[in-house]
Tab-separated table of C-alpha atoms in Angstrom:
chain	number	residue	atom	x	y	z
E	1	MET	CA	-14.632	35.030	-53.869
E	2	LYS	CA	-11.472	36.323	-52.304
E	3	ARG	CA	-9.049	33.767	-51.235
E	4	GLY	CA	-9.315	34.886	-47.311
E	5	LYS	CA	-12.972	34.388	-47.206
E	6	GLN	CA	-12.621	31.005	-48.652
E	7	ILE	CA	-10.168	30.125	-46.055
E	8	VAL	CA	-12.662	31.130	-43.377
E	9	ILE	CA	-15.197	28.928	-44.932
E	10	PHE	CA	-12.667	25.962	-44.970
E	11	LEU	CA	-11.786	26.662	-41.359
E	12	LEU	CA	-15.652	26.480	-40.448
E	13	VAL	CA	-16.135	23.564	-42.418
E	14	LEU	CA	-13.311	21.831	-40.596
E	15	LEU	CA	-14.515	23.048	-37.452
E	16	PHE	CA	-17.793	21.387	-37.866
E	17	CYS	CA	-16.556	18.145	-39.256
E	18	GLY	CA	-13.935	17.966	-36.546
E	19	GLY	CA	-16.375	18.530	-33.843
E	20	TYR	CA	-18.677	15.928	-35.360
E	21	ALA	CA	-16.076	13.275	-35.547
E	22	PHE	CA	-14.957	14.181	-32.101
E	23	TRP	CA	-18.267	13.747	-30.877
E	24	ARG	CA	-18.793	10.538	-32.161
E	25	SER	CA	-15.224	9.336	-31.490
E	26	GLY	CA	-15.690	8.199	-27.941
E	27	LEU	CA	-13.047	10.574	-27.051
E	28	HIS	CA	-13.460	13.024	-23.885
E	29	LEU	CA	-11.633	15.820	-22.578
E	30	SER	CA	-10.984	14.473	-18.899
E	31	PRO	CA	-10.939	10.868	-17.315
E	32	GLU	CA	-13.957	11.606	-15.445
E	33	ALA	CA	-16.109	12.317	-18.526
E	34	ALA	CA	-14.942	9.204	-20.109
E	35	MET	CA	-15.880	7.300	-16.927
E	36	ALA	CA	-19.441	8.935	-17.091
E	37	ALA	CA	-19.612	7.875	-20.743
E	38	GLU	CA	-18.729	4.115	-19.895
E	39	GLU	CA	-21.121	4.116	-16.776
E	40	GLN	CA	-24.160	5.458	-18.685
E	41	GLY	CA	-23.535	3.205	-21.629
E	42	LEU	CA	-23.981	0.514	-18.959
E	43	ARG	CA	-27.031	2.328	-17.802
E	44	TYR	CA	-26.158	3.204	-14.296
E	45	GLY	CA	-24.586	6.251	-12.396
E	46	PRO	CA	-22.755	8.273	-13.540
E	47	SER	CA	-20.468	8.504	-10.397
E	48	ASN	CA	-20.973	11.798	-8.458
E	49	LYS	CA	-17.685	11.410	-6.807
E	50	ILE	CA	-14.217	9.764	-7.581
E	51	LEU	CA	-12.818	8.091	-4.349
E	52	LEU	CA	-9.702	6.517	-5.719
E	53	THR	CA	-7.434	6.781	-8.903
E	54	TYR	CA	-4.536	4.523	-9.803
E	55	GLU	CA	-2.433	4.105	-12.676
E	56	LYS	CA	-1.466	0.830	-14.801
E	57	GLU	CA	1.655	0.002	-16.215
E	58	ASN	CA	0.473	1.126	-19.721
E	59	GLY	CA	-0.309	4.626	-18.626
E	60	SER	CA	-3.937	4.128	-18.460
E	61	GLN	CA	-6.025	4.872	-15.176
E	62	VAL	CA	-8.571	3.191	-13.291
E	63	LEU	CA	-11.076	5.126	-11.549
E	64	VAL	CA	-13.145	4.383	-8.405
E	65	GLY	CA	-16.310	6.057	-8.239
E	66	ARG	CA	-19.180	6.630	-5.798
E	67	TRP	CA	-22.734	6.485	-7.596
E	68	GLU	CA	-26.148	6.167	-6.045
E	69	LYS	CA	-26.171	2.577	-5.356
E	70	GLY	CA	-22.470	1.677	-4.856
E	71	LEU	CA	-19.096	1.655	-6.361
E	72	SER	CA	-18.025	1.791	-9.941
E	73	VAL	CA	-14.743	0.731	-11.436
E	74	VAL	CA	-13.868	2.028	-14.798
E	75	GLY	CA	-10.574	2.031	-16.749
E	76	VAL	CA	-9.606	4.849	-19.127
E	77	GLU	CA	-6.634	5.603	-21.152
E	78	PRO	CA	-5.051	8.820	-22.494
E	79	LYS	CA	-5.299	9.300	-26.226
E	80	TRP	CA	-3.082	11.743	-28.211
E	81	GLY	CA	-1.909	13.403	-25.173
E	82	ILE	CA	-5.077	15.570	-24.495
E	83	PHE	CA	-7.928	13.216	-24.737
E	84	TRP	CA	-9.574	10.293	-22.795
E	85	LYS	CA	-11.271	7.166	-23.684
E	86	SER	CA	-12.641	4.258	-21.747
E	87	THR	CA	-10.909	0.906	-21.971
E	88	ASP	CA	-12.581	-2.377	-22.889
E	89	LEU	CA	-12.939	-4.223	-19.625
E	90	ILE	CA	-12.849	-8.012	-19.679
E	91	ASN	CA	-15.814	-8.515	-17.578
E	92	GLY	CA	-18.475	-5.995	-17.511
E	93	ASN	CA	-19.781	-7.085	-14.332
E	94	MET	CA	-16.524	-5.946	-12.765
E	95	HIS	CA	-17.722	-2.562	-13.270
E	96	CYS	CA	-20.120	-2.258	-10.328
E	97	LEU	CA	-20.239	-3.171	-6.649
E	98	PHE	CA	-24.027	-2.929	-5.533
E	99	MET	CA	-24.478	-2.164	-1.690
E	100	GLU	CA	-26.827	-5.129	-0.911
E	101	GLU	CA	-25.139	-5.122	2.432
E	102	PRO	CA	-24.070	-2.524	4.941
E	103	VAL	CA	-20.366	-3.592	3.950
E	104	GLU	CA	-19.496	-4.816	0.389
E	105	ALA	CA	-16.002	-5.347	-1.283
E	106	PHE	CA	-14.639	-6.419	-4.421
E	107	LEU	CA	-11.535	-7.486	-6.219
E	108	THR	CA	-10.434	-5.117	-9.281
E	109	GLU	CA	-8.512	-6.695	-12.287
E	110	GLU	CA	-5.543	-4.779	-10.961
E	111	ASN	CA	-5.660	-6.767	-7.545
E	112	TYR	CA	-6.952	-3.712	-5.646
E	113	ILE	CA	-9.684	-4.467	-2.997
E	114	VAL	CA	-12.225	-1.668	-2.930
E	115	GLY	CA	-15.262	-1.342	-1.030
E	116	LEU	CA	-17.847	0.660	1.040
E	117	CYS	CA	-18.973	0.577	4.595
E	118	GLU	CA	-22.166	2.175	5.425
E	119	LEU	CA	-21.683	1.624	9.401
E	120	PRO	CA	-20.423	5.094	10.830
E	121	GLU	CA	-18.958	3.083	13.773
E	122	ALA	CA	-16.823	0.859	11.961
E	123	THR	CA	-13.043	2.103	11.607
E	124	GLU	CA	-11.457	-0.981	9.780
E	125	VAL	CA	-12.459	-3.810	7.530
E	126	THR	CA	-10.694	-7.237	7.036
E	127	CYS	CA	-11.350	-8.963	3.578
E	128	LYS	CA	-10.405	-12.434	2.731
E	129	LEU	CA	-9.700	-13.619	-0.505
E	130	TYR	CA	-10.570	-16.984	-2.122
E	131	VAL	CA	-9.904	-18.611	-5.201
E	132	TYR	CA	-11.468	-21.644	-6.828
E	133	ASP	CA	-8.747	-24.308	-7.175
E	134	GLU	CA	-9.195	-26.852	-10.189
E	135	VAL	CA	-6.880	-29.309	-8.454
E	136	GLU	CA	-8.725	-28.953	-5.044
E	137	LYS	CA	-11.981	-28.712	-6.760
E	138	ALA	CA	-13.045	-25.962	-4.078
E	139	SER	CA	-12.478	-22.509	-3.422
E	140	VAL	CA	-9.461	-22.139	-1.081
E	141	PHE	CA	-8.209	-19.156	1.043
E	142	VAL	CA	-5.561	-17.095	-0.107
E	143	LYS	CA	-4.894	-14.286	1.985
E	144	GLU	CA	-6.522	-11.625	4.196
E	145	LEU	CA	-6.150	-7.808	4.040
E	146	THR	CA	-7.278	-5.268	6.812
E	147	MET	CA	-7.881	-1.579	5.599
E	148	GLU	CA	-8.792	1.443	7.149
E	149	ILE	CA	-12.128	2.888	6.695
E	150	GLY	CA	-11.740	6.402	5.235
E	151	GLU	CA	-13.977	9.269	4.191
E	152	ASP	CA	-17.359	8.367	2.688
E	153	GLY	CA	-17.088	4.756	4.138
E	154	PHE	CA	-14.570	3.938	1.398
E	155	PHE	CA	-11.882	1.660	2.002
E	156	TYR	CA	-9.175	0.104	-0.322
E	157	GLY	CA	-5.978	-1.712	-0.377
E	158	GLU	CA	-3.628	-3.343	-2.918
E	159	THR	CA	-2.656	-6.912	-2.852
E	160	SER	CA	-0.503	-9.040	-4.923
E	161	LEU	CA	-1.817	-12.275	-5.797
E	162	PRO	CA	-0.106	-15.595	-7.241
E	163	VAL	CA	-0.995	-16.479	-10.613
E	164	GLU	CA	-1.183	-20.366	-11.052
E	165	ALA	CA	-2.708	-22.387	-13.712
E	166	SER	CA	-5.100	-24.124	-11.454
E	167	THR	CA	-6.614	-20.816	-10.350
E	168	GLU	CA	-7.411	-19.239	-13.545
E	169	TYR	CA	-11.269	-18.724	-12.490
E	170	GLY	CA	-9.933	-15.546	-10.612
E	171	TYR	CA	-9.785	-14.362	-7.007
E	172	THR	CA	-12.834	-13.021	-5.393
E	173	VAL	CA	-13.635	-11.607	-1.910
E	174	GLU	CA	-15.462	-14.011	0.035
E	175	HIS	CA	-15.492	-12.711	3.314
E	176	VAL	CA	-15.882	-9.240	4.850
E	177	GLU	CA	-15.728	-8.272	8.404
E	178	ALA	CA	-15.978	-4.460	9.892
E	179	LYS	CA	-14.833	-3.631	13.485
E	180	GLY	CA	-15.221	-0.743	15.613
E	181	LYS	CA	-12.788	1.720	17.387
E	182	SER	CA	-12.108	-1.136	20.117
E	183	GLY	CA	-11.701	-4.017	17.769
E	184	GLU	CA	-15.228	-5.422	18.403
E	185	THR	CA	-17.007	-6.968	15.267
E	186	ILE	CA	-19.783	-4.949	13.977
E	187	PHE	CA	-20.440	-6.571	10.852
E	188	ILE	CA	-19.280	-10.020	9.289
E	189	LYS	CA	-20.233	-11.846	6.317
E	190	GLY	CA	-18.896	-14.675	4.178
E	191	ALA	CA	-17.046	-17.729	3.898
E	192	ASP	CA	-15.747	-17.943	7.628
E	193	VAL	CA	-18.930	-17.043	9.379
Y	1	MET	CA	2.958	36.806	-83.987
Y	2	ARG	CA	1.910	34.919	-80.679
Y	3	GLU	CA	5.624	34.354	-79.959
Y	4	PRO	CA	6.197	37.844	-78.102
Y	5	TRP	CA	2.936	37.256	-76.274
Y	6	GLU	CA	4.167	33.808	-75.028
Y	7	ARG	CA	7.487	35.448	-73.927
Y	8	TYR	CA	5.689	38.349	-72.206
Y	9	LEU	CA	3.366	35.947	-70.059
Y	10	ASN	CA	6.066	33.659	-69.247
Y	11	ASP	CA	8.106	36.606	-67.972
Y	12	VAL	CA	5.052	37.898	-65.793
Y	13	VAL	CA	4.058	34.686	-64.138
Y	14	SER	CA	7.669	34.072	-63.350
Y	15	HIS	CA	7.341	36.684	-60.752
Y	16	VAL	CA	4.390	34.842	-58.997
Y	17	ARG	CA	5.806	32.743	-56.409
Y	18	PHE	CA	2.929	30.732	-55.729
Y	19	ALA	CA	3.117	28.171	-58.522
Y	20	PHE	CA	-0.577	26.769	-58.282
Y	21	ASP	CA	-1.962	30.206	-59.317
Y	22	ARG	CA	0.473	30.622	-62.481
Y	23	ARG	CA	-1.588	28.614	-64.802
Y	24	LYS	CA	-4.725	30.540	-63.994
Y	25	ILE	CA	-3.020	33.950	-63.989
Y	26	ARG	CA	-1.556	33.087	-67.377
Y	27	GLN	CA	-5.028	32.400	-68.912
Y	28	GLU	CA	-6.746	35.450	-67.329
Y	29	LEU	CA	-3.958	37.692	-68.876
Y	30	ALA	CA	-4.123	35.738	-72.040
Y	31	GLU	CA	-7.848	36.525	-72.448
Y	32	HIS	CA	-7.441	39.939	-71.491
Y	33	MET	CA	-4.775	40.295	-74.253
Y	34	GLU	CA	-7.011	38.587	-76.672
Y	35	ASP	CA	-9.662	41.049	-76.166
Y	36	LEU	CA	-7.239	43.942	-76.442
Y	37	TYR	CA	-5.967	42.680	-79.594
Y	38	GLU	CA	-9.561	42.251	-81.061
Y	39	ASP	CA	-10.157	45.802	-79.996
Y	40	LEU	CA	-7.339	47.033	-81.909
Y	41	LEU	CA	-8.041	45.193	-85.068
Y	42	SER	CA	-11.524	46.601	-84.978
Y	43	GLN	CA	-9.826	49.917	-85.289
Y	44	ASP	CA	-8.356	49.205	-88.548
Y	45	ILE	CA	-4.797	48.530	-87.252
Y	46	ASP	CA	-2.912	45.676	-89.053
Y	47	GLU	CA	-2.392	42.596	-87.242
Y	48	LYS	CA	1.450	42.926	-86.518
Y	49	GLN	CA	0.965	46.127	-85.037
Y	50	ALA	CA	-2.165	45.311	-83.023
Y	51	ALA	CA	-0.081	42.450	-81.397
Y	52	GLU	CA	2.936	44.570	-80.617
Y	53	LEU	CA	0.590	47.181	-79.200
Y	54	THR	CA	-1.338	44.936	-77.118
Y	55	VAL	CA	2.143	43.969	-75.193
Y	56	ASP	CA	2.896	47.522	-74.956
Y	57	TYR	CA	-0.571	48.275	-73.273
Y	58	MET	CA	-0.289	45.518	-70.745
Y	59	GLY	CA	2.797	47.175	-69.173
Y	60	ASP	CA	6.110	46.329	-67.750
Y	61	SER	CA	6.148	42.464	-67.286
Y	62	GLU	CA	7.955	42.793	-64.260
Y	63	GLU	CA	5.973	45.455	-62.593
Y	64	LEU	CA	2.712	43.420	-63.567
Y	65	GLY	CA	4.338	40.119	-62.217
Y	66	LYS	CA	5.292	41.622	-58.703
Y	67	GLU	CA	1.799	43.271	-58.359
Y	68	LEU	CA	0.321	39.627	-59.167
Y	69	ASP	CA	2.914	38.123	-56.730
Y	70	LYS	CA	1.477	40.585	-53.902
Y	71	ALA	CA	-2.312	39.581	-54.710
Y	72	HIS	CA	-1.386	35.986	-54.955
Y	73	HIS	CA	0.917	35.675	-51.614
Y	74	PRO	CA	2.442	32.057	-51.398
Y	75	VAL	CA	1.981	31.740	-47.593
Y	76	LEU	CA	-1.923	32.500	-48.082
Y	77	GLY	CA	-1.890	30.360	-51.066
Y	78	TYR	CA	-0.349	27.324	-49.507
Y	79	VAL	CA	-2.691	27.743	-46.391
Y	80	TRP	CA	-5.703	28.223	-48.619
Y	81	LEU	CA	-4.606	24.847	-50.819
Y	82	ILE	CA	-3.833	22.704	-47.611
Y	83	LEU	CA	-7.058	23.750	-46.069
Y	84	GLY	CA	-8.926	23.036	-49.291
Y	85	ILE	CA	-7.587	19.626	-49.675
Y	86	LEU	CA	-8.149	18.932	-45.991
Y	87	CYS	CA	-11.786	20.088	-46.379
Y	88	ILE	CA	-12.589	17.994	-48.946
Y	89	VAL	CA	-11.386	14.950	-47.455
Y	90	VAL	CA	-12.824	15.517	-44.100
Y	91	ALA	CA	-16.058	16.720	-45.548
Y	92	ALA	CA	-16.233	13.541	-47.547
Y	93	LYS	CA	-15.600	11.201	-44.493
Y	94	THR	CA	-18.198	13.242	-42.495
Y	95	ALA	CA	-20.707	12.769	-45.391
Y	96	PHE	CA	-20.162	8.905	-45.490
Y	97	GLY	CA	-20.409	8.757	-41.999
Y	98	LEU	CA	-23.691	10.467	-41.912
Y	99	LEU	CA	-24.689	8.333	-44.843
Y	100	ASP	CA	-23.826	5.220	-42.982
Y	101	THR	CA	-25.728	6.333	-39.912
Y	102	GLY	CA	-28.766	7.001	-42.070
Y	103	ILE	CA	-28.503	3.770	-43.634
Y	104	GLY	CA	-28.220	2.041	-40.336
Y	105	ILE	CA	-31.343	3.842	-39.244
Y	106	ALA	CA	-33.265	2.871	-42.129
Y	107	LYS	CA	-32.234	-0.896	-42.229
Y	108	GLY	CA	-33.190	-0.911	-38.679
Y	109	TYR	CA	-36.619	0.740	-39.420
Y	110	PHE	CA	-37.558	-1.791	-42.406
Y	111	ALA	CA	-36.311	-4.767	-40.903
Y	112	GLU	CA	-38.513	-7.570	-40.985
Y	113	VAL	CA	-39.963	-9.366	-37.854
Y	114	TYR	CA	-41.326	-12.943	-38.577
Y	115	PRO	CA	-44.249	-14.789	-36.668
Y	116	ALA	CA	-42.854	-16.814	-33.975
Y	117	SER	CA	-45.232	-19.668	-34.752
Y	118	ALA	CA	-47.071	-21.101	-37.665
Y	119	SER	CA	-50.160	-22.002	-35.625
Y	120	GLU	CA	-53.156	-20.058	-35.384
Y	121	VAL	CA	-53.038	-16.758	-33.678
Y	122	VAL	CA	-55.531	-16.416	-30.467
Y	123	TYR	CA	-55.254	-12.864	-29.778
Y	124	THR	CA	-52.763	-9.999	-30.508
Y	125	ILE	CA	-52.377	-6.964	-28.069
Y	126	SER	CA	-50.951	-3.514	-29.070
Y	127	PRO	CA	-49.738	-2.291	-25.806
Y	128	ASP	CA	-48.138	1.154	-26.892
Y	129	VAL	CA	-45.801	1.291	-24.206
Y	130	GLU	CA	-42.749	3.349	-24.421
Y	131	LYS	CA	-39.735	3.397	-21.764
Y	132	GLN	CA	-36.752	5.731	-21.359
Y	133	VAL	CA	-33.804	3.844	-20.320
Y	134	TYR	CA	-30.499	6.495	-20.319
Y	135	ASP	CA	-30.065	7.041	-24.056
Y	136	TYR	CA	-32.225	4.372	-25.275
Y	137	THR	CA	-36.091	4.297	-25.933
Y	138	LEU	CA	-37.846	1.130	-25.487
Y	139	TYR	CA	-41.146	0.653	-27.562
Y	140	ILE	CA	-43.213	-2.529	-26.992
Y	141	ASP	CA	-44.814	-2.894	-30.268
Y	142	LYS	CA	-47.115	-5.958	-30.214
Y	143	ILE	CA	-47.860	-8.942	-28.231
Y	144	VAL	CA	-49.140	-11.996	-30.360
Y	145	TYR	CA	-50.448	-15.325	-28.493
Y	146	TYR	CA	-50.706	-18.493	-30.512
Y	147	GLU	CA	-52.891	-21.640	-30.122
Y	148	ASP	CA	-49.535	-23.705	-29.589
Y	149	GLY	CA	-48.719	-21.699	-26.569
Y	150	ARG	CA	-46.187	-19.631	-27.924
Y	151	MET	CA	-46.082	-15.892	-27.561
Y	152	GLU	CA	-44.212	-13.219	-29.241
Y	153	VAL	CA	-43.222	-9.884	-27.903
Y	154	ASP	CA	-42.202	-7.500	-30.807
Y	155	TYR	CA	-40.400	-4.506	-29.743
Y	156	ALA	CA	-38.064	-1.717	-31.086
Y	157	THR	CA	-35.330	0.265	-29.494
Y	158	TRP	CA	-34.198	3.678	-30.355
Y	159	ARG	CA	-30.650	5.000	-29.372
Y	160	ASN	CA	-29.796	8.616	-29.730
Y	161	PRO	CA	-27.367	8.702	-32.550
Y	162	PHE	CA	-25.738	11.901	-30.937
Y	163	SER	CA	-25.487	10.425	-27.568
Y	164	ARG	CA	-21.703	10.558	-26.114
Y	165	ASP	CA	-22.316	7.321	-23.843
Y	166	GLU	CA	-20.358	4.227	-24.825
Y	167	TYR	CA	-22.387	1.790	-26.934
Y	168	TRP	CA	-23.594	-1.366	-24.948
Y	169	THR	CA	-26.217	-3.799	-26.155
Y	170	PHE	CA	-29.611	-3.455	-24.808
Y	171	GLU	CA	-31.341	-6.544	-24.165
Y	172	ILE	CA	-34.749	-7.420	-22.502
Y	173	ARG	CA	-36.513	-10.511	-20.938
Y	174	ALA	CA	-40.125	-11.391	-20.674
Y	175	PHE	CA	-41.817	-13.010	-17.793
Y	176	PRO	CA	-45.533	-14.262	-18.182
Y	177	TYR	CA	-47.520	-14.584	-14.727
Y	178	VAL	CA	-50.746	-16.122	-13.769
Y	179	GLY	CA	-51.702	-14.053	-10.819
Y	180	GLU	CA	-48.367	-13.685	-8.722
Y	181	THR	CA	-46.960	-17.003	-10.156
Y	182	GLN	CA	-44.286	-16.694	-12.690
Y	183	CYS	CA	-45.206	-19.293	-15.278
Y	184	TYR	CA	-42.241	-19.294	-17.313
Y	185	ASN	CA	-38.492	-18.796	-16.847
Y	186	GLY	CA	-38.445	-16.051	-19.034
Y	187	GLU	CA	-36.835	-15.515	-22.394
Y	188	GLY	CA	-34.489	-12.996	-23.767
Y	189	SER	CA	-33.732	-11.475	-26.969
Y	190	TYR	CA	-30.780	-9.698	-28.622
Y	191	LYS	CA	-31.341	-7.413	-31.311
Y	192	ASP	CA	-28.737	-5.698	-33.649
Y	193	GLY	CA	-29.129	-1.999	-34.652
Y	194	ARG	CA	-26.963	0.485	-33.241
Y	195	TYR	CA	-29.674	3.177	-33.485
Y	196	TYR	CA	-33.177	1.865	-34.482
Y	197	GLY	CA	-33.612	-1.825	-34.337
Y	198	LYS	CA	-36.462	-4.307	-33.978
Y	199	GLY	CA	-36.429	-7.313	-31.866
Y	200	GLN	CA	-38.701	-10.196	-30.976
Y	201	ILE	CA	-38.865	-12.103	-27.693
Y	202	LYS	CA	-40.268	-15.921	-28.267
Y	203	LEU	CA	-41.882	-17.497	-25.378
Y	204	ARG	CA	-43.013	-21.117	-25.472
Y	205	ASP	CA	-45.846	-23.002	-23.169
Y	206	VAL	CA	-47.265	-19.675	-22.204
Y	207	PRO	CA	-50.702	-20.875	-20.445
Y	208	GLU	CA	-53.758	-19.382	-21.806
Y	209	GLU	CA	-54.829	-17.928	-18.597
Y	210	ALA	CA	-51.298	-15.939	-18.220
Y	211	ASP	CA	-52.814	-12.481	-17.343
Y	212	ARG	CA	-49.662	-10.383	-17.118
Y	213	LEU	CA	-46.250	-9.921	-18.776
Y	214	GLU	CA	-43.259	-8.450	-16.984
Y	215	ILE	CA	-40.524	-6.913	-19.065
Y	216	ARG	CA	-37.113	-6.525	-17.588
Y	217	ALA	CA	-33.801	-5.569	-18.510
Y	218	ASN	CA	-31.319	-8.379	-19.236
Y	219	ALA	CA	-27.882	-7.585	-17.879
Y	220	ASP	CA	-28.485	-4.152	-16.627
Y	221	LEU	CA	-25.626	-3.517	-14.306
Y	222	GLY	CA	-26.906	-0.700	-12.374
Y	223	ASN	CA	-30.586	-1.074	-12.572
Y	224	GLY	CA	-30.923	2.189	-14.595
Y	225	TRP	CA	-33.876	0.458	-15.976
Y	226	GLY	CA	-35.875	1.147	-12.750
Y	227	GLU	CA	-39.086	-0.991	-12.170
Y	228	PRO	CA	-39.941	-3.594	-14.926
Y	229	ILE	CA	-42.538	-2.635	-17.451
Y	230	GLU	CA	-45.871	-4.670	-16.513
Y	231	ILE	CA	-48.365	-5.406	-19.540
Y	232	SER	CA	-51.874	-6.748	-19.088
Y	233	LEU	CA	-52.553	-9.719	-21.194
Y	234	THR	CA	-56.212	-9.652	-20.524
Y	235	GLU	CA	-56.883	-6.013	-21.612
Y	236	GLY	CA	-56.708	-4.597	-25.082
Y	237	ARG	CA	-56.984	-7.927	-26.516
Y	238	VAL	CA	-57.945	-8.304	-30.272
Y	239	MET	CA	-59.085	-11.884	-30.488
Y	240	ALA	CA	-58.270	-13.315	-34.042
Y	241	GLU	CA	-61.259	-14.272	-36.182
């Protein structure tokens, strides 16, 4: 067989094997595709709209998406310059925010508060963060953050939080209050109600 | 007698720049010269003269060498060589990967599921239930109820080996009911088997009057599971003899 023909056959074999390896590798051509693969692996979604993307110090990204029943937060990282792969999350439950109430919010691992408000008349949301303190043996208030409600009812805010040994259980959003244009409370739930 | 031949062949292949082809070219030329030599001998030409004529008939060594160099171009040669090596390595890796997948599937398929109790069987139900949950298909194969109140739910899952979704374990829980009253806190089961795997849920203290079983996903973050599977524990019973 001519060398040229053999080269074509080699290329076809490499294409097939390379394609198979890529298919099985968990690599994707975009951050959104990597996110969808993670979501479907966890058996929800996938998100039909990305509402927020932020970068972490190590170059990976965190995508916040809107899916049928709430919000989804998935970390993705670049691989070899052109591919993307979902990163391992410490707590799988941090992926999903279910809309059990008209306003819901939670804190991501990178200290972003993200949430959804399904009340069209609400214009801003105040969230209060608490943390379980081993010394106090109780949840203690840490800080509050007020955020504007944007398109699609999505709101978010970045916050810095102290890391202390007695609070290693992590911070949680335990109070949510939505207000209207005139500052009136439209919805409230949580620790200070 | 062969010395002139060796000199001739060395001279020819010295003009072929792609060194990896030189041995093969040399061998082919040597065979051709051998045929030519035998042919001359058969015409009653003596050996010495036949050997000299053979070299003459082959033509100018430099000219032949350059022609062969064109036909065995080094660029094409090195591309062929590198792609060939890559092909062997990659094809072997792919073949092992496919074999590993096949072995994994076979292991899951032939895995044994042992009875959940040593006591007598009261009844068995083969519900023949199948449910699709994203890239998993869940099969509820058999429900066995024992005299000591234990109940086993044998199931299997099949995950599409070509799925691009990330792999997360698939766990289910079973809840027996008497009417609308849940009579057991529910038991879960984890099974291994990335593609095809068999699992068993073992329940204890299930009352004999339990009339249905609900199968729900454990740790299903997004409720992709949908509604729980409901299986009647009174219909389709095969009582033990």
